[in-house]
Coordinates of C-alpha atoms (C1' of nucleotides) in Angstrom, one line a residue:
Chain A
M19 CA 106.6 77.4 41.7
A20 CA 106.1 78.8 38.3
K21 CA 102.6 77.3 38.4
V22 CA 100.7 80.5 37.8
L23 CA 101.8 82.4 34.7
K24 CA 101.9 86.1 34.6
T25 CA 99.5 87.8 32.2
K26 CA 102.4 88.7 29.8
D27 CA 103.4 85.1 29.4
K28 CA 99.9 83.8 29.1
I29 CA 99.5 86.2 26.2
L30 CA 102.7 85.1 24.6
N31 CA 101.9 81.4 24.8
A32 CA 98.4 81.9 23.4
A33 CA 99.6 84.2 20.7
E34 CA 102.4 82.0 19.3
R35 CA 100.0 79.1 19.1
L36 CA 97.4 81.1 17.2
F37 CA 99.9 83.0 15.0
A38 CA 101.5 79.7 14.0
D39 CA 98.1 78.2 13.1
Q40 CA 96.5 81.1 11.3
G41 CA 99.1 83.7 10.5
F42 CA 99.5 87.1 12.1
E43 CA 96.9 89.2 10.4
L44 CA 94.2 86.6 10.5
T45 CA 94.6 86.2 14.3
S46 CA 92.7 88.8 16.3
L47 CA 93.6 90.2 19.7
R48 CA 90.2 89.0 21.0
Q49 CA 91.1 85.4 19.9
I50 CA 94.4 85.7 21.8
T51 CA 93.1 87.3 24.9
G52 CA 90.2 84.8 24.9
A53 CA 92.5 81.8 24.7
A54 CA 94.8 83.3 27.3
D55 CA 91.9 84.1 29.5
V56 CA 93.1 87.7 30.1
N57 CA 91.5 91.1 29.4
L58 CA 91.6 92.4 25.8
A59 CA 93.3 95.7 26.8
S60 CA 96.2 93.9 28.5
V61 CA 97.9 93.3 25.2
N62 CA 98.2 97.0 24.5
Y63 CA 99.1 97.5 28.1
H64 CA 102.0 95.0 28.2
F65 CA 103.2 95.2 24.6
G66 CA 101.9 98.5 23.2
S67 CA 100.4 97.2 20.0
K68 CA 99.7 94.0 18.0
K69 CA 102.8 94.6 15.9
A70 CA 104.9 94.8 19.0
L71 CA 103.3 91.5 20.3
I72 CA 104.3 89.8 17.0
Q73 CA 107.8 91.0 17.4
A74 CA 107.9 89.8 21.0
V75 CA 106.7 86.3 20.0
M76 CA 109.3 86.1 17.2
E77 CA 112.1 87.4 19.4
R78 CA 111.6 84.7 22.0
Y79 CA 112.3 82.0 19.4
H80 CA 115.0 83.8 17.5
A81 CA 116.9 84.5 20.7
Q82 CA 116.9 80.8 21.5
F83 CA 117.5 79.4 18.0
M84 CA 120.0 81.7 16.3
P85 CA 122.9 81.7 18.7
E86 CA 122.7 77.9 19.1
L87 CA 122.7 77.4 15.3
D88 CA 125.6 79.8 15.0
E89 CA 127.6 77.9 17.5
R90 CA 127.2 74.6 15.7
L91 CA 128.0 76.0 12.3
K92 CA 131.1 77.6 13.7
T93 CA 132.2 74.3 15.2
L94 CA 131.6 72.5 11.9
E95 CA 133.6 75.1 10.0
G96 CA 136.5 74.4 12.3
Q97 CA 136.4 70.7 11.6
G98 CA 136.1 71.0 7.9
I99 CA 133.0 70.5 5.8
N100 CA 132.4 67.5 3.5
S101 CA 128.7 67.2 2.8
T102 CA 125.5 69.1 2.6
E103 CA 123.9 66.7 5.1
E104 CA 126.5 67.8 7.7
V105 CA 125.5 71.4 7.3
L106 CA 121.8 70.8 7.3
S107 CA 122.1 68.6 10.4
C108 CA 123.3 71.6 12.3
F109 CA 119.7 72.8 12.3
V110 CA 118.3 69.8 14.0
G111 CA 119.6 70.4 17.5
P112 CA 118.7 74.1 17.7
L113 CA 115.3 73.4 16.2
L114 CA 114.6 70.7 18.7
S115 CA 115.8 72.7 21.6
L116 CA 112.9 75.1 20.9
Q117 CA 110.8 72.6 22.7
R118 CA 112.1 74.1 25.9
I119 CA 110.0 77.1 25.1
N120 CA 107.0 75.1 24.1
P121 CA 106.6 71.3 23.5
L122 CA 105.5 72.2 20.0
G123 CA 108.2 74.9 19.7
T124 CA 109.8 73.4 16.5
E125 CA 106.6 73.4 14.5
I126 CA 105.6 76.8 15.9
Y127 CA 108.8 78.5 15.0
L128 CA 108.9 77.2 11.5
S129 CA 105.2 78.0 11.0
L130 CA 105.8 81.5 12.3
L131 CA 108.7 81.9 9.9
G132 CA 106.5 80.8 7.0
H133 CA 103.7 83.1 7.8
A134 CA 106.0 86.0 8.5
Y135 CA 107.8 85.3 5.2
S136 CA 104.7 85.4 3.1
E137 CA 102.8 88.1 4.9
I138 CA 105.5 90.7 5.1
Q139 CA 108.1 89.4 2.8
G140 CA 110.5 92.2 2.5
H141 CA 110.0 93.5 6.0
L142 CA 110.9 90.3 7.8
R143 CA 113.7 89.4 5.5
R144 CA 115.3 92.8 6.1
F145 CA 114.8 92.4 9.9
T146 CA 116.3 88.9 9.9
M147 CA 119.3 89.9 7.8
Q148 CA 119.9 93.0 10.0
N149 CA 119.8 91.1 13.2
F150 CA 121.1 87.7 12.2
G151 CA 122.7 88.3 8.9
H152 CA 126.0 86.9 10.1
V153 CA 124.3 83.5 10.8
V154 CA 122.8 83.4 7.4
Q155 CA 126.1 84.2 5.8
R156 CA 127.9 81.6 7.9
F157 CA 125.3 79.0 6.8
F158 CA 125.7 80.0 3.2
H159 CA 129.4 79.7 3.5
C160 CA 129.1 76.2 4.9
I161 CA 126.8 75.2 2.1
Q162 CA 129.3 76.6 -0.4
Q163 CA 132.1 74.6 1.1
A164 CA 130.0 71.4 1.0
N165 CA 129.2 72.1 -2.7
P166 CA 132.3 73.7 -4.3
H167 CA 131.1 72.6 -7.7
L168 CA 128.0 74.8 -7.6
S169 CA 127.8 78.5 -8.5
V170 CA 126.8 81.1 -6.0
A171 CA 123.6 81.9 -8.0
T172 CA 122.6 78.3 -8.1
L173 CA 123.1 77.9 -4.4
F174 CA 121.1 81.1 -3.7
W175 CA 118.1 79.7 -5.5
R176 CA 118.4 76.2 -4.0
L177 CA 118.7 77.5 -0.5
H178 CA 115.4 79.4 -0.9
F179 CA 113.8 76.3 -2.4
T180 CA 115.0 74.5 0.7
L181 CA 113.5 77.1 3.0
G182 CA 110.2 76.7 1.1
A183 CA 110.1 73.0 1.4
T184 CA 111.0 73.1 5.1
V185 CA 108.6 75.8 6.1
F186 CA 105.8 74.3 4.0
A187 CA 106.4 70.8 5.4
Q188 CA 106.1 72.1 9.0
V189 CA 103.2 74.4 8.4
S190 CA 101.1 71.6 6.9
G191 CA 103.0 68.9 8.8
Q192 CA 100.3 67.9 11.2
A193 CA 97.7 67.7 8.4
L194 CA 100.0 65.6 6.3
S195 CA 100.8 63.3 9.2
E196 CA 97.1 62.6 9.7
I197 CA 96.8 61.7 6.0
A198 CA 99.9 59.5 6.2
Q199 CA 98.4 57.8 9.2
A200 CA 95.2 57.1 7.4
D201 CA 96.8 56.1 4.1
F202 CA 99.6 53.8 5.2
G203 CA 99.5 53.9 9.0
E204 CA 102.6 56.0 9.5
S205 CA 102.3 59.2 11.6
A206 CA 105.2 61.5 12.2
T207 CA 106.4 64.1 14.7
A208 CA 108.1 67.3 13.8
E209 CA 111.4 65.5 14.5
D210 CA 110.5 62.7 12.2
I211 CA 109.6 65.1 9.4
V212 CA 113.0 66.9 9.8
G213 CA 114.7 63.5 9.5
K214 CA 112.8 62.7 6.3
L215 CA 113.5 66.2 5.0
I216 CA 117.3 66.4 5.3
P217 CA 118.2 63.7 2.8
Y218 CA 115.7 65.3 0.4
L219 CA 117.1 68.8 0.8
A220 CA 120.7 67.7 0.7
A221 CA 120.2 65.8 -2.6
G222 CA 118.3 68.8 -4.1
I223 CA 121.0 71.3 -3.1
G224 CA 123.8 69.1 -4.4
A225 CA 122.2 68.2 -7.7
A226 CA 124.4 68.4 -10.7
E227 CA 124.1 71.8 -12.4
V228 CA 122.3 71.9 -15.7
S229 CA 123.6 73.9 -18.5
A230 CA 121.3 76.6 -19.9
S231 CA 121.1 74.9 -23.2
A232 CA 119.8 71.6 -21.8
R233 CA 116.2 72.5 -22.2
L234 CA 113.4 70.5 -20.6
Chain B
M11 CA 87.0 93.6 -30.5
A12 CA 87.2 92.3 -27.0
K13 CA 88.6 95.7 -26.2
V14 CA 86.2 96.5 -23.3
L15 CA 86.0 93.9 -20.7
K16 CA 82.7 93.0 -19.1
T17 CA 82.3 93.7 -15.4
K18 CA 82.5 90.0 -14.5
D19 CA 85.9 89.6 -16.2
K20 CA 87.3 92.9 -14.8
I21 CA 86.4 91.5 -11.4
L22 CA 88.1 88.2 -12.0
N23 CA 91.3 89.8 -13.4
A24 CA 91.6 92.2 -10.5
A25 CA 90.7 89.5 -7.9
E26 CA 93.2 86.9 -9.1
R27 CA 96.0 89.4 -9.0
L28 CA 95.2 90.6 -5.4
F29 CA 94.5 87.1 -4.2
A30 CA 97.8 85.9 -5.4
D31 CA 99.7 88.7 -3.8
Q32 CA 97.9 88.9 -0.5
G33 CA 95.9 85.7 0.0
F34 CA 92.2 85.3 0.0
E35 CA 91.1 86.5 3.5
L36 CA 93.5 89.4 3.5
T37 CA 92.0 90.8 0.2
S38 CA 88.8 92.8 0.6
L39 CA 86.1 93.2 -1.9
R40 CA 86.6 96.9 -1.8
Q41 CA 90.2 96.4 -2.9
I42 CA 89.1 94.2 -5.7
T43 CA 86.3 96.4 -6.9
G44 CA 88.5 99.5 -6.5
A45 CA 91.2 98.0 -8.7
A46 CA 88.7 96.7 -11.2
D47 CA 86.9 100.1 -11.3
V48 CA 83.5 98.6 -10.7
N49 CA 80.9 99.0 -8.1
L50 CA 81.3 97.1 -4.8
A51 CA 77.9 95.4 -5.0
S52 CA 78.7 93.9 -8.4
V53 CA 80.7 91.1 -6.9
N54 CA 77.7 89.8 -5.0
Y55 CA 75.5 90.5 -8.0
H56 CA 77.7 88.5 -10.4
F57 CA 79.2 85.9 -8.1
G58 CA 76.9 85.7 -5.1
S59 CA 79.5 85.9 -2.4
K60 CA 83.2 86.4 -1.8
K61 CA 83.6 82.6 -1.4
A62 CA 82.0 82.0 -4.8
L63 CA 84.3 84.6 -6.3
I64 CA 87.4 82.7 -4.9
Q65 CA 86.1 79.5 -6.4
A66 CA 85.5 81.1 -9.8
V67 CA 89.1 82.4 -9.8
M68 CA 90.5 79.0 -9.0
E69 CA 88.2 77.3 -11.4
R70 CA 89.4 79.3 -14.4
Y71 CA 93.0 78.1 -13.7
H72 CA 92.2 74.6 -12.7
A73 CA 90.1 74.1 -15.8
Q74 CA 93.0 75.2 -18.0
F75 CA 95.8 73.4 -16.1
M76 CA 94.5 70.0 -15.0
P77 CA 93.4 68.5 -18.3
E78 CA 96.6 69.6 -20.0
L79 CA 98.7 68.0 -17.3
D80 CA 96.7 64.8 -17.3
E81 CA 97.2 64.6 -21.1
R82 CA 101.0 64.8 -20.8
L83 CA 101.3 62.4 -18.0
K84 CA 99.1 59.9 -19.9
T85 CA 101.4 60.2 -22.9
L86 CA 104.5 59.8 -20.8
E87 CA 103.1 56.7 -19.2
G88 CA 102.5 55.2 -22.6
Q89 CA 106.2 55.8 -23.6
G90 CA 107.6 54.4 -20.4
I91 CA 109.1 56.4 -17.6
N92 CA 112.8 56.5 -16.7
S93 CA 113.5 59.5 -14.6
T94 CA 111.9 61.9 -12.2
E95 CA 112.9 64.8 -14.3
E96 CA 110.7 63.5 -17.1
V97 CA 107.7 63.4 -14.8
L98 CA 108.3 66.9 -13.4
S99 CA 108.8 68.3 -16.8
C100 CA 105.2 67.4 -17.6
F101 CA 104.3 70.3 -15.4
V102 CA 106.2 72.9 -17.4
G103 CA 104.0 73.1 -20.5
P104 CA 100.7 73.3 -18.6
L105 CA 102.1 75.8 -16.2
L106 CA 103.3 78.1 -19.0
S107 CA 100.1 77.8 -20.9
L108 CA 98.4 79.5 -18.0
Q109 CA 99.9 82.7 -19.5
R110 CA 97.1 82.5 -22.0
I111 CA 94.8 83.5 -19.2
N112 CA 97.1 86.1 -17.8
P113 CA 100.7 87.0 -18.7
L114 CA 101.6 86.3 -15.1
G115 CA 99.3 83.3 -15.0
T116 CA 102.0 80.8 -13.9
E117 CA 103.0 82.8 -10.8
I118 CA 99.4 83.6 -10.1
Y119 CA 98.2 80.0 -10.2
L120 CA 101.0 78.7 -7.9
S121 CA 100.5 81.6 -5.5
L122 CA 96.8 81.0 -5.4
L123 CA 97.6 77.3 -4.7
G124 CA 99.9 78.2 -1.9
H125 CA 97.6 80.6 -0.2
A126 CA 94.7 78.2 -0.6
Y127 CA 96.8 75.5 0.8
S128 CA 97.8 77.3 3.9
E129 CA 94.5 79.2 4.5
I130 CA 92.1 76.4 4.2
Q131 CA 94.3 73.3 4.3
G132 CA 91.9 70.5 4.7
H133 CA 89.1 72.1 2.7
L134 CA 91.1 72.8 -0.5
R135 CA 92.9 69.5 -0.4
R136 CA 89.6 67.7 -0.1
F137 CA 88.2 69.7 -3.0
T138 CA 91.2 69.1 -5.2
M139 CA 91.2 65.4 -4.5
Q140 CA 87.5 65.1 -5.2
N141 CA 87.7 67.0 -8.5
F142 CA 91.2 66.1 -9.8
G143 CA 92.1 63.1 -7.7
H144 CA 92.8 61.0 -10.8
V145 CA 95.4 63.5 -12.0
V146 CA 97.1 63.4 -8.6
Q147 CA 97.1 59.6 -8.6
R148 CA 98.5 59.5 -12.1
F149 CA 101.2 61.8 -11.1
F150 CA 102.0 59.8 -8.1
H151 CA 102.1 56.7 -10.2
C152 CA 104.5 58.3 -12.6
I153 CA 106.8 59.3 -9.8
Q154 CA 106.7 55.7 -8.4
Q155 CA 107.7 54.3 -11.8
A156 CA 110.6 56.8 -12.0
N157 CA 111.7 55.8 -8.5
P158 CA 111.0 52.1 -8.0
H159 CA 113.6 51.9 -5.3
L160 CA 111.7 54.2 -2.9
S161 CA 108.8 53.3 -0.6
V162 CA 105.3 54.7 -1.0
A163 CA 105.6 56.5 2.4
T164 CA 108.9 58.1 1.4
L165 CA 107.5 59.3 -1.9
F166 CA 104.4 60.7 -0.2
W167 CA 106.5 62.9 2.0
R168 CA 108.9 63.9 -0.7
L169 CA 106.2 65.0 -3.0
H170 CA 104.8 67.2 -0.4
F171 CA 108.2 68.7 0.3
T172 CA 108.3 69.3 -3.5
L173 CA 105.0 71.0 -3.5
G174 CA 106.2 73.2 -0.7
A175 CA 109.4 74.2 -2.4
T176 CA 107.5 74.9 -5.7
V177 CA 104.8 77.0 -4.2
F178 CA 107.1 78.9 -1.9
A179 CA 109.5 79.6 -4.7
Q180 CA 106.8 81.1 -6.8
V181 CA 105.0 83.0 -4.0
S182 CA 108.3 84.8 -3.2
G183 CA 109.7 84.4 -6.6
Q184 CA 109.5 88.0 -7.6
A185 CA 111.1 89.2 -4.4
L186 CA 113.9 86.7 -4.7
S187 CA 114.5 87.6 -8.2
E188 CA 115.0 91.2 -7.2
I189 CA 117.5 90.2 -4.5
A190 CA 119.3 88.0 -7.0
Q191 CA 119.4 90.9 -9.4
A192 CA 120.9 93.1 -6.8
D193 CA 123.4 90.6 -5.4
F194 CA 124.8 89.0 -8.5
G195 CA 123.0 90.6 -11.5
E196 CA 120.8 87.7 -12.3
S197 CA 117.1 88.1 -12.6
A198 CA 114.6 85.4 -13.3
T199 CA 111.2 84.9 -14.8
A200 CA 108.7 82.4 -13.6
E201 CA 109.9 80.1 -16.4
D202 CA 113.5 80.5 -15.3
I203 CA 112.6 79.6 -11.7
V204 CA 110.9 76.4 -12.8
G205 CA 114.0 75.5 -14.8
K206 CA 116.1 76.0 -11.7
L207 CA 113.6 74.1 -9.6
I208 CA 113.3 70.9 -11.6
P209 CA 116.8 69.5 -11.1
Y210 CA 116.6 70.4 -7.5
L211 CA 113.3 68.7 -6.9
A212 CA 114.2 65.6 -9.0
A213 CA 117.4 65.1 -7.0
G214 CA 115.5 65.5 -3.7
I215 CA 112.8 63.0 -4.7
G216 CA 115.3 60.5 -5.9
A217 CA 117.7 60.7 -3.0
A218 CA 118.8 57.4 -1.5
E219 CA 116.6 56.3 1.3
V220 CA 118.1 56.5 4.7
S221 CA 117.6 53.7 7.2
A222 CA 116.0 54.6 10.5
S223 CA 119.1 53.7 12.4
A224 CA 121.3 56.1 10.5
R225 CA 120.7 59.0 12.8
L226 CA 121.9 62.5 12.1
Chain C
dC6 C1' 95.7 101.1 58.6
dG7 C1' 96.4 104.3 54.4
dC8 C1' 98.7 105.2 50.6
dC9 C1' 100.2 104.6 45.6
dG10 C1' 102.0 102.8 41.6
dA11 C1' 101.0 98.6 38.9
dT12 C1' 97.7 95.9 36.9
dT13 C1' 93.2 94.5 35.5
dA14 C1' 88.6 95.4 33.9
dA15 C1' 84.6 97.1 31.2
dA16 C1' 83.1 100.1 27.8
dA17 C1' 83.4 102.8 24.0
dC18 C1' 86.0 104.6 19.9
dA19 C1' 86.6 105.0 14.8
dG20 C1' 87.3 102.3 10.9
dG21 C1' 87.0 98.2 7.8
dC22 C1' 84.6 94.0 6.6
dG23 C1' 80.9 91.2 3.6
dT24 C1' 76.4 91.6 2.5
dT25 C1' 71.8 93.6 1.4
dT26 C1' 68.5 97.0 0.0
dA27 C1' 66.3 100.0 -3.0
dA28 C1' 66.7 103.2 -6.7
dT29 C1' 68.5 104.3 -11.0
dT30 C1' 70.5 103.6 -15.5
dT31 C1' 71.4 100.7 -19.5
dA32 C1' 70.2 97.9 -23.3
dA33 C1' 67.8 94.9 -26.0
dA34 C1' 63.0 93.2 -27.7
dC35 C1' 58.8 94.3 -29.6
Chain D
dG14 C1' 58.9 104.7 -28.9
dT15 C1' 57.5 101.9 -25.3
dT16 C1' 58.2 98.0 -22.5
dT17 C1' 60.9 94.9 -19.7
dA18 C1' 64.6 92.6 -17.9
dA19 C1' 69.5 93.1 -16.8
dA20 C1' 73.0 95.7 -14.9
dT21 C1' 74.9 99.4 -12.2
dT22 C1' 74.8 102.5 -8.4
dA23 C1' 74.8 104.7 -3.7
dA24 C1' 73.7 104.0 0.8
dA25 C1' 73.0 101.5 4.8
dC26 C1' 73.1 97.1 7.5
dG27 C1' 75.3 94.4 11.4
dC28 C1' 79.6 92.6 12.7
dC29 C1' 84.4 92.5 13.7
dT30 C1' 88.9 94.8 14.0
dG31 C1' 92.9 97.4 16.9
dT32 C1' 93.2 100.9 20.1
dT33 C1' 92.0 104.1 23.8
dT34 C1' 89.7 105.7 27.8
dT35 C1' 88.0 105.6 32.4
dA36 C1' 87.2 103.2 36.4
dA37 C1' 88.0 99.5 39.6
dT38 C1' 91.2 96.3 41.9
dC39 C1' 95.4 94.4 43.4
dG40 C1' 100.0 94.3 46.3
dG41 C1' 103.8 96.0 48.6
dC42 C1' 105.5 99.6 51.8
dG43 C1' 105.7 103.1 55.4

DNA sequence: CGCCGATTAAAACAGGCGTTTAATTTAAAC
DNA sequence: GTTTAAATTAAACGCCTGTTTTAATCGGCG
């Protein structure tokens, strides 16, 4: 069973793939319906509009990822937090479990986030904070506990640098992996990249604070 | 003198602004010529095509930035390299001197890079390596000297994470600065952000290498 | 079977895109 | 002042976009 997908799911699967590769605005409904092998009008029939389709694609991933992340952060908080690595590692499981939606779910989700972030900056951030603001706050709180020596402002900036490095790494992860393969025979899956990323991010977040007078 | 700009420069100035904000494909020639207050056809008259306009916009910044960076890296190599911060700091001057092209030149250049990177990944990277590959190699060599304990593969990945964090920070820098202003009364210019970024990036690049067995 | 709501299908809609054409205006050289 | 090339302009080109409309088809139920 579950061999033949309904039209709605065929659209979602084709759309998330193309959105992740090209961004939302650069992907046309004709591309999506062509790849999904369904009629053009079926997008508007099942979802109402392109914008609603985008939200449906994001929702499927958010709904899987956010509660799982929240769970792990909550558990860690209960145990006491000692290092940034611990906190960042809470992301690994939830990110990898996105592969239950799609074998490439991890890359796709982070790519979607990256495109959403840069295409409709304020809009998405507002949406995310409204719907999952408590998860973001919990994460921030965990990072604060792991880095009590750092100011709130410093952590704010460093967490956004972290988001940038993560999203960017995944968006161009495949291309980079091909280069790495050619240059020194080392390819990397999305999971591999996350493993390389975490020590880097943790060190960056926890770096000693520089005084304003210590100019470069 | 130099009070009234020629059509060609009016186009370039309007285009770089819109390209940086929205990306290349999402910016239309009608937007550009409307903002520049020139006729639509003048883009094709002066530049030949939209693609050629994009290259002209990038070229103006590359030509200013790359030689200056190369100069500083060369000087540093001559003095001997001790820390990652030293190497990263070589970017600050050349980035800030882009403000001679445009007061917002630093943000614009990094935004352009980010959009170019994610819109035409392979294409731009190939172009950059062909034209400025020696600068990239020199930079990589500097980073290697500053981090002799790290493998080439590790540095490869970490430098791309670094590029991601930098580009992302600048692309969404203004929006983040507004949030920071609202949340804890601290705004930030592009220069401020670079100052916050460098200790973060240097710590990430120089983080202790983790063995493959040390799973998260 | 005949019905009937749900779904799919093909076609057309208005609007935006990059580009091209042809006519006009500008400005410098003689 | 006339000539000539450069620059600007308005209009149209063909193509692609998201959306809507209208008709055809499918599936379960009485």
